[in-house]
Amino acid sequence: MFPYAVSGSGLDAEGLGLVPSDDLIFPEEISDVADVKRLAANFEKIWRNEHASEEAHERFLTGINLLYRDNPPESVYLRILITLFSDFVSEAGDETEERGKTGFFNTAVWQKLYKFQRDGVLGAIEKLELHNGCIIADSVGLGKTFEALAVIKYYELRNNRVLVLAPKRLRENWTIFRANDARNPLLTDRFAFDVLNHTDLSRADGRSGDIDLAHVNWGNYDLVVIDESHNFRNNPQLKGHITRYQRLMNEVFKAGVRTKVLMLSATPVNTRLADLKNQVLFATEGVDNALMSGGISSIEQTLRKAQMRFTTWQKSDAASRSAKSLVGVLGMDYIRLLDLVTIARSRKHIEKYYGTADVGKFPERLAPVNLSPPIDVDGRLMRPEQLNDALLMLNLAAYRPTSYVLPSKAKKYAELYDQQLRTGGARIWRQSDRDANVVHLLRIGLLKRLESSVASLTRTVTKILSKVDAVITKVEEYNATGGTGVSIESLDDVADLDDQELEDVIGSTLKVLLADIDRAAWLQDLRDDRDRLRMVLTDIDAVDPSRDAKLLALKDVLRQKAEKPTNEGNQKALVFTAYSDTADYLYTEISIWARAELGLHAALITGTSNKSTLGKRNDMHSLLTAFSPRSKGGDPAAEQIDIVIATDTISEGQNLQDCDMVVNYDIHWNPVRIVQRFGRVDRLGTTNTSVHLVNFWPDIDLDTYINLEKRVSSRMTLLDVSATGEENILDADAMNDLDYRRKQLEQMQNFAPTMEDLAGGLSITDLTLGDFRMDAASRPWRQRKDLASWPLALFGVTRFDQTLAADGLTPGAVFLLRVRGDAIAIPGSYPLAPHLLAYVGDDGVLAHPIDEPKLALDVLRRHCLDRTEPDEAALSAFNRATMDGARMTHYQGLLDVAVRAASRQATETAVGSLFSPGPSILGISDGAAGLDAVDVVAWLAVVP
């Protein structure tokens, strides 16, 4: 027999390319009899030694099978996720299995959740366990309340004590789930959480529902759920007063047991990115560096830097202000912070990356109906812009007495009332500034009431005129006594004033003595205001309901809805107005008319005044249940309310999707409010195939309307003492950016916008990775273990989803690369380090910046999730294009693009080695010590 052996065959881990190696492998043939015998003897010795070897037949065959078989797209997706989030997936996956042992997955609330909601719940629980807090920021209408209820149930099953803090108007939305009530869809879960109002934090005693506030042990709650948590985005600076924020922080989170906090808000960031800070600090108990382990050394500094970048971006050329550019501008630190503490999904995100198989189709948003009736049918009233001019001429002197304090007395008032801002330095909050701001807000209020209804403007002007008359009378009576009285300089404290001296005081919290005012100048301005107000009032008071063109137009809208409903049999309409006096007026004029002419019941809900023509209980919850019985757990067979006239007291947190039409009787200056209003009917679970808006606009063209806003807002420079002390709470640049404002208004005229539309298509959803973590963590332990053991460079093939072409995406490939050592400098804030993820189109263009991997993950999910079998059609196309894998030049080129984007130094030859047997030489350069390279962990071919 001819002796023959091969040394250095390359069948070890280094030779197979499974681990990095500096060695070059050169197989050597041996035919010398003695050498072959010696090798054979050594081999036999190792083979027979049970401590030096182990049976690997099955593992070898399994490995060969993995290399040979066609992999289902979902397996590739999960392999990538398990690699990226290995620590989280290991811990979370084990925890997910443990949670099932408590019976959590058998609860009624869990069974009612959709897949995206279950992912959100599991993600929220993980963030609560890891970071002590979480903000669920899903878009309007996606069921944040039910997600929160599932989190609550999980902790209740662990015998934790839970408190829900909700706005007073939303209290019953929560208490219904604790009640032994036929309307409670979760009756079998037997919830036991406490419910208190946000305002209860300002009370020391009294009762809130069945809770005695004098004896609440605030520090004994294990979990606090804050509904509409954006109400706590500010930490006000109030002299001598403990605010709600401070009490919640000090008596709940910092005191007693360690308390987790779950916050719910579709708008956690409202006017500034820093809005997030005060909410996040609840979770960290005020500790700024509490998230250091997550890569955030300072919460405040991270948000401050992001705000500075955002402000710069806002001022950039309009053509360059895109959602995609903003992601790059904000910086990875901010995105990392969002990823640590938020769960956020938008409707577009769910439709695109979850699909609608389990949630059903969202209702179609029809194009809005835009109406701009005149104020007066007879046309005798002055035009809106003329009315606004008349209102802007008002001094409103009755509301700014400190502006008339004599110079000789000003120093004493400054000592009493001015205060240094919390931001430090020499910045002072002056009461004259406060008075000026009050006047500016009054001007805005008058303009908005002019937009709302002639009745609202009439009532407001009447109130202002009454106050002006009262102040004039008081000053004239004081002058009639000879103008002598106590001065501020004779007092150590204004609290020392006796009853007689108080008669000479203007104001309540801020007291100004008439003896210290330039009364002649003040009277002149007061009388001027009185004359102007009387002139305006005479004009507008003549427009009664019979002349009110806007009211008559609303009646036409309601009549058409009743006679020709968009969805069969649905005559319901939800009419919103910003002002309770407009709502009262509309209900008075609509309710009797609708009952007599349309046979429909109407209701009024303003928070302070709730009533209906139905003649039953008039509490808010009962009225809304009669209006939307299916969504509210009422009786659809009972007599119903079809028209609700309401203020924004119900624009948040209410499920009213039995209705399919929202009427904006006035256009709120904050477009977020319009989205929130529409979100009451544009929700999951609706039986309506379509929903639509009716918008009432002022009877002027869009440019004139914008200029009216500009003329008012440009006179404002508000000091936001209730927040950071930063200038101009109403961003002057944003308010005066006519192009920006025009774009928003045109959006509202052309289609019903979402939060993402208002932000140029960007949402928090675009910045966080929580859903992907939970996709992997929710898998059984055995499946995760098998996927984690895959060899490098395994891949799958799937067919490109053509619906993504509208977003500018094309077929291509997604690569997961693992950086070897410090070959490529990756920022510490990069969320996937030490890996890089890239989606490259067939045209050789990277579809996203290499340091913004979210898009690649979204594409993977869209093409892979729930695709548990190989795509035979896609595989056939791939095999034809690559000659059954023998010609991989195209995909080598795409990989080259990804590697070059990451390292800027790869070469075609080095890239090709990744597809060849043996160790990769990618990144090796002349004179380099060791490897400076990447490995391909897994990849997905997305074929046309």
Short mmCIF file of C-alpha atoms in Angstrom, two decimals, residues 54 116 143 179 185 194 480 642 692 846 927:
data_model
loop_
_atom_site.label_atom_id
_atom_site.label_comp_id
_atom_site.label_asym_id
_atom_site.label_seq_id
_atom_site.Cartn_x
_atom_site.Cartn_y
_atom_site.Cartn_z
CA GLU A 54 -15.15 13.60 21.33
CA PHE A 116 -47.02 44.90 18.04
CA GLY A 143 -53.84 51.40 22.29
CA ALA A 179 -64.91 47.88 38.60
CA PRO A 185 -63.82 44.00 29.17
CA ASP A 194 -55.09 52.74 42.78
CA ALA A 480 -62.01 111.66 44.34
CA ASP A 642 -75.06 61.08 17.51
CA HIS A 692 -62.69 62.23 7.65
CA LEU A 846 -25.86 52.32 0.46
CA GLY A 927 3.23 45.81 7.21
#
